[in-house]
PQR file of N, CA, C, O and H, with PARSE charges and radii, in Angstrom:
ATOM      1  N   MET A   1    -233.130  68.116  47.238 -0.4000 1.5000
ATOM      2  CA  MET A   1    -231.918  67.373  46.962 -0.0000 2.0000
ATOM      3  C   MET A   1    -231.507  67.566  45.513  0.5500 1.7000
ATOM      4  O   MET A   1    -232.327  67.801  44.625 -0.5500 1.4000
ATOM      5  N   ALA A   2    -230.232  67.460  45.319 -0.4000 1.5000
ATOM      6  CA  ALA A   2    -229.723  67.606  43.954 -0.0000 2.0000
ATOM      7  C   ALA A   2    -229.919  66.297  43.200  0.5500 1.7000
ATOM      8  O   ALA A   2    -229.663  65.215  43.728 -0.5500 1.4000
ATOM      9  H   ALA A   2    -229.566  67.270  46.040  0.4000 1.0000
ATOM     10  N   ASP A   3    -230.368  66.411  41.984 -0.4000 1.5000
ATOM     11  CA  ASP A   3    -230.544  65.228  41.150 -0.0000 2.0000
ATOM     12  C   ASP A   3    -229.245  64.966  40.394  0.5500 1.7000
ATOM     13  O   ASP A   3    -228.901  65.680  39.452 -0.5500 1.4000
ATOM     14  H   ASP A   3    -230.577  67.290  41.555  0.4000 1.0000
ATOM     15  N   THR A   4    -228.541  63.941  40.821 -0.4000 1.5000
ATOM     16  CA  THR A   4    -227.313  63.568  40.129 -0.0000 2.0000
ATOM     17  C   THR A   4    -227.557  62.246  39.419  0.5500 1.7000
ATOM     18  O   THR A   4    -227.869  61.229  40.039 -0.5500 1.4000
ATOM     19  H   THR A   4    -228.820  63.361  41.586  0.4000 1.0000
ATOM     20  N   VAL A   5    -227.410  62.289  38.138 -0.4000 1.5000
ATOM     21  CA  VAL A   5    -227.615  61.105  37.326 -0.0000 2.0000
ATOM     22  C   VAL A   5    -226.265  60.685  36.761  0.5500 1.7000
ATOM     23  O   VAL A   5    -225.612  61.439  36.040 -0.5500 1.4000
ATOM     24  H   VAL A   5    -227.157  63.115  37.635  0.4000 1.0000
ATOM     25  N   VAL A   6    -225.866  59.479  37.101 -0.4000 1.5000
ATOM     26  CA  VAL A   6    -224.615  58.946  36.587 -0.0000 2.0000
ATOM     27  C   VAL A   6    -224.968  57.895  35.549  0.5500 1.7000
ATOM     28  O   VAL A   6    -225.551  56.859  35.868 -0.5500 1.4000
ATOM     29  H   VAL A   6    -226.397  58.866  37.687  0.4000 1.0000
ATOM     30  N   SER A   7    -224.617  58.167  34.338 -0.4000 1.5000
ATOM     31  CA  SER A   7    -224.953  57.225  33.285 -0.0000 2.0000
ATOM     32  C   SER A   7    -223.863  56.167  33.159  0.5500 1.7000
ATOM     33  O   SER A   7    -222.739  56.343  33.630 -0.5500 1.4000
ATOM     34  H   SER A   7    -224.143  59.008  34.080  0.4000 1.0000
ATOM     35  N   ILE A   8    -224.218  55.096  32.529 -0.4000 1.5000
ATOM     36  CA  ILE A   8    -223.273  54.008  32.298 -0.0000 2.0000
ATOM     37  C   ILE A   8    -222.136  54.488  31.395  0.5500 1.7000
ATOM     38  O   ILE A   8    -220.993  54.062  31.560 -0.5500 1.4000
ATOM     39  H   ILE A   8    -225.131  54.954  32.146  0.4000 1.0000
ATOM     40  N   ASP A   9    -222.441  55.362  30.452 -0.4000 1.5000
ATOM     41  CA  ASP A   9    -221.403  55.874  29.553 -0.0000 2.0000
ATOM     42  C   ASP A   9    -220.354  56.672  30.322  0.5500 1.7000
ATOM     43  O   ASP A   9    -219.161  56.572  30.036 -0.5500 1.4000
ATOM     44  H   ASP A   9    -223.370  55.708  30.318  0.4000 1.0000
ATOM     45  N   LYS A  10    -220.794  57.460  31.294 -0.4000 1.5000
ATOM     46  CA  LYS A  10    -219.839  58.217  32.108 -0.0000 2.0000
ATOM     47  C   LYS A  10    -218.961  57.290  32.934  0.5500 1.7000
ATOM     48  O   LYS A  10    -217.760  57.522  33.071 -0.5500 1.4000
ATOM     49  H   LYS A  10    -221.763  57.542  31.527  0.4000 1.0000
ATOM     50  N   LEU A  11    -219.563  56.236  33.484 -0.4000 1.5000
ATOM     51  CA  LEU A  11    -218.782  55.272  34.252 -0.0000 2.0000
ATOM     52  C   LEU A  11    -217.781  54.534  33.368  0.5500 1.7000
ATOM     53  O   LEU A  11    -216.639  54.306  33.769 -0.5500 1.4000
ATOM     54  H   LEU A  11    -220.538  56.047  33.373  0.4000 1.0000
ATOM     55  N   LYS A  12    -218.213  54.163  32.170 -0.4000 1.5000
ATOM     56  CA  LYS A  12    -217.306  53.493  31.238 -0.0000 2.0000
ATOM     57  C   LYS A  12    -216.159  54.410  30.835  0.5500 1.7000
ATOM     58  O   LYS A  12    -215.013  53.971  30.734 -0.5500 1.4000
ATOM     59  H   LYS A  12    -219.140  54.348  31.844  0.4000 1.0000
ATOM     60  N   ALA A  13    -216.466  55.675  30.606 -0.4000 1.5000
ATOM     61  CA  ALA A  13    -215.419  56.631  30.225 -0.0000 2.0000
ATOM     62  C   ALA A  13    -214.436  56.836  31.367  0.5500 1.7000
ATOM     63  O   ALA A  13    -213.229  56.921  31.142 -0.5500 1.4000
ATOM     64  H   ALA A  13    -217.397  56.031  30.688  0.4000 1.0000
ATOM     65  N   PHE A  14    -214.947  56.915  32.591 -0.4000 1.5000
ATOM     66  CA  PHE A  14    -214.053  57.061  33.746 -0.0000 2.0000
ATOM     67  C   PHE A  14    -213.163  55.838  33.907  0.5500 1.7000
ATOM     68  O   PHE A  14    -211.957  55.967  34.116 -0.5500 1.4000
ATOM     69  H   PHE A  14    -215.928  56.846  32.774  0.4000 1.0000
ATOM     70  N   TRP A  15    -213.758  54.642  33.811 -0.4000 1.5000
ATOM     71  CA  TRP A  15    -212.987  53.402  33.930 -0.0000 2.0000
ATOM     72  C   TRP A  15    -211.917  53.334  32.839  0.5500 1.7000
ATOM     73  O   TRP A  15    -210.770  52.978  33.109 -0.5500 1.4000
ATOM     74  H   TRP A  15    -214.738  54.537  33.642  0.4000 1.0000
ATOM     75  N   HIS A  16    -212.292  53.671  31.625 -0.4000 1.5000
ATOM     76  CA  HIS A  16    -211.347  53.638  30.507 -0.0000 2.0000
ATOM     77  C   HIS A  16    -210.201  54.632  30.730  0.5500 1.7000
ATOM     78  O   HIS A  16    -209.046  54.322  30.441 -0.5500 1.4000
ATOM     79  H   HIS A  16    -213.224  53.961  31.405  0.4000 1.0000
ATOM     80  N   SER A  17    -210.518  55.811  31.239 -0.4000 1.5000
ATOM     81  CA  SER A  17    -209.472  56.809  31.462 -0.0000 2.0000
ATOM     82  C   SER A  17    -208.520  56.395  32.578  0.5500 1.7000
ATOM     83  O   SER A  17    -207.338  56.738  32.536 -0.5500 1.4000
ATOM     84  H   SER A  17    -211.457  56.062  31.474  0.4000 1.0000
ATOM     85  N   GLN A  18    -209.009  55.669  33.568 -0.4000 1.5000
ATOM     86  CA  GLN A  18    -208.161  55.269  34.685 -0.0000 2.0000
ATOM     87  C   GLN A  18    -207.321  54.034  34.362  0.5500 1.7000
ATOM     88  O   GLN A  18    -206.198  53.905  34.849 -0.5500 1.4000
ATOM     89  H   GLN A  18    -209.969  55.390  33.602  0.4000 1.0000
ATOM     90  N   VAL A  19    -207.851  53.136  33.554 -0.4000 1.5000
ATOM     91  CA  VAL A  19    -207.157  51.872  33.297 -0.0000 2.0000
ATOM     92  C   VAL A  19    -206.218  51.962  32.102  0.5500 1.7000
ATOM     93  O   VAL A  19    -205.123  51.399  32.139 -0.5500 1.4000
ATOM     94  H   VAL A  19    -208.764  53.241  33.159  0.4000 1.0000
ATOM     95  N   HIS A  20    -206.620  52.651  31.056 -0.4000 1.5000
ATOM     96  CA  HIS A  20    -205.837  52.634  29.826 -0.0000 2.0000
ATOM     97  C   HIS A  20    -204.813  53.754  29.720  0.5500 1.7000
ATOM     98  O   HIS A  20    -204.057  53.797  28.749 -0.5500 1.4000
ATOM     99  H   HIS A  20    -207.509  53.108  31.027  0.4000 1.0000
ATOM    100  N   ASP A  21    -204.767  54.653  30.682 -0.4000 1.5000
ATOM    101  CA  ASP A  21    -203.732  55.679  30.707 -0.0000 2.0000
ATOM    102  C   ASP A  21    -202.587  55.157  31.586  0.5500 1.7000
ATOM    103  O   ASP A  21    -202.795  54.830  32.754 -0.5500 1.4000
ATOM    104  H   ASP A  21    -205.382  54.618  31.470  0.4000 1.0000
ATOM    105  N   GLU A  22    -201.394  55.084  31.023 -0.4000 1.5000
ATOM    106  CA  GLU A  22    -200.261  54.452  31.705 -0.0000 2.0000
ATOM    107  C   GLU A  22    -199.903  55.140  33.027  0.5500 1.7000
ATOM    108  O   GLU A  22    -199.642  54.468  34.025 -0.5500 1.4000
ATOM    109  H   GLU A  22    -201.225  55.349  30.074  0.4000 1.0000
ATOM    110  N   GLU A  23    -199.891  56.480  33.035 -0.4000 1.5000
ATOM    111  CA  GLU A  23    -199.508  57.194  34.250 -0.0000 2.0000
ATOM    112  C   GLU A  23    -200.547  57.022  35.347  0.5500 1.7000
ATOM    113  O   GLU A  23    -200.201  56.804  36.508 -0.5500 1.4000
ATOM    114  H   GLU A  23    -200.103  57.026  32.224  0.4000 1.0000
ATOM    115  N   LYS A  24    -201.812  57.120  34.983 -0.4000 1.5000
ATOM    116  CA  LYS A  24    -202.875  56.940  35.985 -0.0000 2.0000
ATOM    117  C   LYS A  24    -202.917  55.504  36.474  0.5500 1.7000
ATOM    118  O   LYS A  24    -203.162  55.259  37.656 -0.5500 1.4000
ATOM    119  H   LYS A  24    -202.094  57.298  34.040  0.4000 1.0000
ATOM    120  N   TRP A  25    -202.681  54.546  35.574 -0.4000 1.5000
ATOM    121  CA  TRP A  25    -202.693  53.145  35.961 -0.0000 2.0000
ATOM    122  C   TRP A  25    -201.562  52.856  36.936  0.5500 1.7000
ATOM    123  O   TRP A  25    -201.752  52.112  37.898 -0.5500 1.4000
ATOM    124  H   TRP A  25    -202.482  54.745  34.615  0.4000 1.0000
ATOM    125  N   ALA A  26    -200.392  53.430  36.702 -0.4000 1.5000
ATOM    126  CA  ALA A  26    -199.270  53.213  37.606 -0.0000 2.0000
ATOM    127  C   ALA A  26    -199.582  53.780  38.995  0.5500 1.7000
ATOM    128  O   ALA A  26    -199.299  53.141  40.008 -0.5500 1.4000
ATOM    129  H   ALA A  26    -200.237  54.034  35.920  0.4000 1.0000
ATOM    130  N   LEU A  27    -200.155  54.959  39.036 -0.4000 1.5000
ATOM    131  CA  LEU A  27    -200.518  55.557  40.322 -0.0000 2.0000
ATOM    132  C   LEU A  27    -201.601  54.743  41.017  0.5500 1.7000
ATOM    133  O   LEU A  27    -201.532  54.525  42.227 -0.5500 1.4000
ATOM    134  H   LEU A  27    -200.385  55.478  38.213  0.4000 1.0000
ATOM    135  N   ASN A  28    -202.587  54.299  40.275 -0.4000 1.5000
ATOM    136  CA  ASN A  28    -203.658  53.501  40.860 -0.0000 2.0000
ATOM    137  C   ASN A  28    -203.131  52.177  41.411  0.5500 1.7000
ATOM    138  O   ASN A  28    -203.584  51.717  42.459 -0.5500 1.4000
ATOM    139  H   ASN A  28    -202.643  54.476  39.292  0.4000 1.0000
ATOM    140  N   MET A  29    -202.185  51.568  40.714 -0.4000 1.5000
ATOM    141  CA  MET A  29    -201.607  50.312  41.209 -0.0000 2.0000
ATOM    142  C   MET A  29    -200.819  50.545  42.489  0.5500 1.7000
ATOM    143  O   MET A  29    -200.865  49.715  43.397 -0.5500 1.4000
ATOM    144  H   MET A  29    -201.817  51.941  39.863  0.4000 1.0000
ATOM    145  N   LYS A  30    -200.094  51.662  42.580 -0.4000 1.5000
ATOM    146  CA  LYS A  30    -199.381  51.980  43.823 -0.0000 2.0000
ATOM    147  C   LYS A  30    -200.353  52.155  44.974  0.5500 1.7000
ATOM    148  O   LYS A  30    -200.113  51.674  46.081 -0.5500 1.4000
ATOM    149  H   LYS A  30    -200.057  52.337  41.842  0.4000 1.0000
ATOM    150  N   LEU A  31    -201.467  52.855  44.703 -0.4000 1.5000
ATOM    151  CA  LEU A  31    -202.470  53.056  45.745 -0.0000 2.0000
ATOM    152  C   LEU A  31    -203.124  51.741  46.151  0.5500 1.7000
ATOM    153  O   LEU A  31    -203.357  51.508  47.338 -0.5500 1.4000
ATOM    154  H   LEU A  31    -201.662  53.246  43.803  0.4000 1.0000
ATOM    155  N   LEU A  32    -203.423  50.881  45.184 -0.4000 1.5000
ATOM    156  CA  LEU A  32    -204.028  49.587  45.497 -0.0000 2.0000
ATOM    157  C   LEU A  32    -203.088  48.703  46.301  0.5500 1.7000
ATOM    158  O   LEU A  32    -203.519  48.022  47.231 -0.5500 1.4000
ATOM    159  H   LEU A  32    -203.234  51.070  44.221  0.4000 1.0000
ATOM    160  N   ARG A  33    -201.806  48.709  45.949 -0.4000 1.5000
ATOM    161  CA  ARG A  33    -200.841  47.917  46.709 -0.0000 2.0000
ATOM    162  C   ARG A  33    -200.706  48.429  48.134  0.5500 1.7000
ATOM    163  O   ARG A  33    -200.658  47.638  49.076 -0.5500 1.4000
ATOM    164  H   ARG A  33    -201.456  49.262  45.193  0.4000 1.0000
ATOM    165  N   ALA A  34    -200.645  49.740  48.299 -0.4000 1.5000
ATOM    166  CA  ALA A  34    -200.527  50.318  49.635 -0.0000 2.0000
ATOM    167  C   ALA A  34    -201.762  50.003  50.472  0.5500 1.7000
ATOM    168  O   ALA A  34    -201.638  49.663  51.648 -0.5500 1.4000
ATOM    169  H   ALA A  34    -200.684  50.382  47.533  0.4000 1.0000
ATOM    170  N   ALA A  35    -202.944  50.110  49.885 -0.4000 1.5000
ATOM    171  CA  ALA A  35    -204.177  49.803  50.614 -0.0000 2.0000
ATOM    172  C   ALA A  35    -204.248  48.315  50.962  0.5500 1.7000
ATOM    173  O   ALA A  35    -204.692  47.956  52.053 -0.5500 1.4000
ATOM    174  H   ALA A  35    -203.045  50.385  48.930  0.4000 1.0000
ATOM    175  N   GLY A  36    -203.819  47.457  50.051 -0.4000 1.5000
ATOM    176  CA  GLY A  36    -203.807  46.020  50.314 -0.0000 2.0000
ATOM    177  C   GLY A  36    -202.837  45.652  51.413  0.5500 1.7000
ATOM    178  O   GLY A  36    -203.150  44.820  52.265 -0.5500 1.4000
ATOM    179  H   GLY A  36    -203.459  47.749  49.165  0.4000 1.0000
ATOM    180  N   LEU A  37    -201.663  46.259  51.407 -0.4000 1.5000
ATOM    181  CA  LEU A  37    -200.683  46.000  52.452 -0.0000 2.0000
ATOM    182  C   LEU A  37    -201.191  46.480  53.805  0.5500 1.7000
ATOM    183  O   LEU A  37    -201.016  45.802  54.818 -0.5500 1.4000
ATOM    184  H   LEU A  37    -201.408  46.934  50.715  0.4000 1.0000
ATOM    185  N   PHE A  38    -201.815  47.641  53.818 -0.4000 1.5000
ATOM    186  CA  PHE A  38    -202.376  48.186  55.052 -0.0000 2.0000
ATOM    187  C   PHE A  38    -203.482  47.279  55.596  0.5500 1.7000
ATOM    188  O   PHE A  38    -203.491  46.945  56.781 -0.5500 1.4000
ATOM    189  H   PHE A  38    -201.957  48.192  52.996  0.4000 1.0000
ATOM    190  N   ALA A  39    -204.408  46.885  54.731 -0.4000 1.5000
ATOM    191  CA  ALA A  39    -205.506  46.013  55.162 -0.0000 2.0000
ATOM    192  C   ALA A  39    -204.984  44.642  55.599  0.5500 1.7000
ATOM    193  O   ALA A  39    -205.473  44.075  56.577 -0.5500 1.4000
ATOM    194  H   ALA A  39    -204.401  47.156  53.769  0.4000 1.0000
ATOM    195  N   GLY A  40    -204.004  44.115  54.886 -0.4000 1.5000
ATOM    196  CA  GLY A  40    -203.426  42.828  55.258 -0.0000 2.0000
ATOM    197  C   GLY A  40    -202.713  42.870  56.594  0.5500 1.7000
ATOM    198  O   GLY A  40    -202.795  41.923  57.376 -0.5500 1.4000
ATOM    199  H   GLY A  40    -203.607  44.575  54.092  0.4000 1.0000
ATOM    200  N   SER A  41    -202.017  43.961  56.860 -0.4000 1.5000
ATOM    201  CA  SER A  41    -201.323  44.069  58.152 -0.0000 2.0000
ATOM    202  C   SER A  41    -202.320  44.209  59.295  0.5500 1.7000
ATOM    203  O   SER A  41    -202.101  43.659  60.374 -0.5500 1.4000
ATOM    204  H   SER A  41    -201.950  44.731  56.225  0.4000 1.0000
ATOM    205  N   ILE A  42    -203.413  44.937  59.074 -0.4000 1.5000
ATOM    206  CA  ILE A  42    -204.443  45.033  60.112 -0.0000 2.0000
ATOM    207  C   ILE A  42    -205.067  43.660  60.362  0.5500 1.7000
ATOM    208  O   ILE A  42    -205.257  43.257  61.510 -0.5500 1.4000
ATOM    209  H   ILE A  42    -203.591  45.384  58.197  0.4000 1.0000
ATOM    210  N   PHE A  43    -205.380  42.950  59.290 -0.4000 1.5000
ATOM    211  CA  PHE A  43    -205.953  41.607  59.416 -0.0000 2.0000
ATOM    212  C   PHE A  43    -205.013  40.678  60.179  0.5500 1.7000
ATOM    213  O   PHE A  43    -205.451  39.938  61.060 -0.5500 1.4000
ATOM    214  H   PHE A  43    -205.225  43.277  58.357  0.4000 1.0000
ATOM    215  N   LEU A  44    -203.731  40.713  59.845 -0.4000 1.5000
ATOM    216  CA  LEU A  44    -202.744  39.865  60.504 -0.0000 2.0000
ATOM    217  C   LEU A  44    -202.622  40.201  61.984  0.5500 1.7000
ATOM    218  O   LEU A  44    -202.595  39.303  62.825 -0.5500 1.4000
ATOM    219  H   LEU A  44    -203.375  41.314  59.129  0.4000 1.0000
ATOM    220  N   MET A  45    -202.550  41.486  62.306 -0.4000 1.5000
ATOM    221  CA  MET A  45    -202.389  41.867  63.706 -0.0000 2.0000
ATOM    222  C   MET A  45    -203.652  41.589  64.523  0.5500 1.7000
ATOM    223  O   MET A  45    -203.562  41.289  65.713 -0.5500 1.4000
ATOM    224  H   MET A  45    -202.572  42.216  61.623  0.4000 1.0000
ATOM    225  N   ARG A  46    -204.826  41.684  63.896 -0.4000 1.5000
ATOM    226  CA  ARG A  46    -206.061  41.401  64.639 -0.0000 2.0000
ATOM    227  C   ARG A  46    -206.195  39.911  64.922  0.5500 1.7000
ATOM    228  O   ARG A  46    -206.712  39.524  65.971 -0.5500 1.4000
ATOM    229  H   ARG A  46    -204.899  41.927  62.929  0.4000 1.0000
ATOM    230  N   ASN A  47    -205.731  39.063  63.992 -0.4000 1.5000
ATOM    231  CA  ASN A  47    -205.933  37.633  64.159 -0.0000 2.0000
ATOM    232  C   ASN A  47    -204.820  36.930  64.937  0.5500 1.7000
ATOM    233  O   ASN A  47    -205.099  36.019  65.716 -0.5500 1.4000
ATOM    234  H   ASN A  47    -205.311  39.377  63.140  0.4000 1.0000
ATOM    235  N   CYS A  48    -203.582  37.333  64.740 -0.4000 1.5000
ATOM    236  CA  CYS A  48    -202.509  36.634  65.447 -0.0000 2.0000
ATOM    237  C   CYS A  48    -201.464  37.602  65.981  0.5500 1.7000
ATOM    238  O   CYS A  48    -200.275  37.287  66.011 -0.5500 1.4000
ATOM    239  H   CYS A  48    -203.355  38.073  64.107  0.4000 1.0000
ATOM    240  N   GLY A  49    -201.905  38.766  66.395 -0.4000 1.5000
ATOM    241  CA  GLY A  49    -200.984  39.730  66.979 -0.0000 2.0000
ATOM    242  C   GLY A  49    -200.499  39.319  68.354  0.5500 1.7000
ATOM    243  O   GLY A  49    -199.406  39.708  68.768 -0.5500 1.4000
ATOM    244  H   GLY A  49    -202.871  39.022  66.370  0.4000 1.0000
ATOM    245  N   ASP A  50    -201.302  38.533  69.072 -0.4000 1.5000
ATOM    246  CA  ASP A  50    -200.882  38.092  70.392 -0.0000 2.0000
ATOM    247  C   ASP A  50    -199.708  37.113  70.322  0.5500 1.7000
ATOM    248  O   ASP A  50    -198.956  36.981  71.287 -0.5500 1.4000
ATOM    249  H   ASP A  50    -202.189  38.217  68.736  0.4000 1.0000
ATOM    250  N   LEU A  51    -199.551  36.439  69.206 -0.4000 1.5000
ATOM    251  CA  LEU A  51    -198.408  35.535  69.043 -0.0000 2.0000
ATOM    252  C   LEU A  51    -197.100  36.302  68.825  0.5500 1.7000
ATOM    253  O   LEU A  51    -196.014  35.760  69.028 -0.5500 1.4000
ATOM    254  H   LEU A  51    -200.162  36.547  68.422  0.4000 1.0000
ATOM    255  N   MET A  52    -197.215  37.559  68.412 -0.4000 1.5000
ATOM    256  CA  MET A  52    -196.025  38.368  68.154 -0.0000 2.0000
ATOM    257  C   MET A  52    -195.529  39.087  69.398  0.5500 1.7000
ATOM    258  O   MET A  52    -194.465  39.706  69.365 -0.5500 1.4000
ATOM    259  H   MET A  52    -198.098  38.000  68.247  0.4000 1.0000
ATOM    260  N   ALA A  53    -196.274  39.019  70.491 -0.4000 1.5000
ATOM    261  CA  ALA A  53    -195.869  39.718  71.716 -0.0000 2.0000
ATOM    262  C   ALA A  53    -194.665  39.027  72.336  0.5500 1.7000
ATOM    263  O   ALA A  53    -194.533  37.804  72.285 -0.5500 1.4000
ATOM    264  H   ALA A  53    -197.138  38.516  70.518  0.4000 1.0000
ATOM    265  N   VAL A  54    -193.801  39.826  72.916 -0.4000 1.5000
ATOM    266  CA  VAL A  54    -192.587  39.275  73.525 -0.0000 2.0000
ATOM    267  C   VAL A  54    -192.834  39.035  74.988  0.5500 1.7000
ATOM    268  O   VAL A  54    -191.940  38.572  75.697 -0.5500 1.4000
ATOM    269  H   VAL A  54    -193.908  40.819  72.958  0.4000 1.0000
TER
END
């Protein structure tokens, strides 16, 4: 197996690059909103989708 070591410094650098860069942050927020809307709609349809039937 390959030995992959992820240090805390690498994780901090990745987090800093994703959060503090305006363009990446805007894209990440769009992705988070889309994923949240998708998950919320699945949750809603699983719990009370039968009430929406005609």
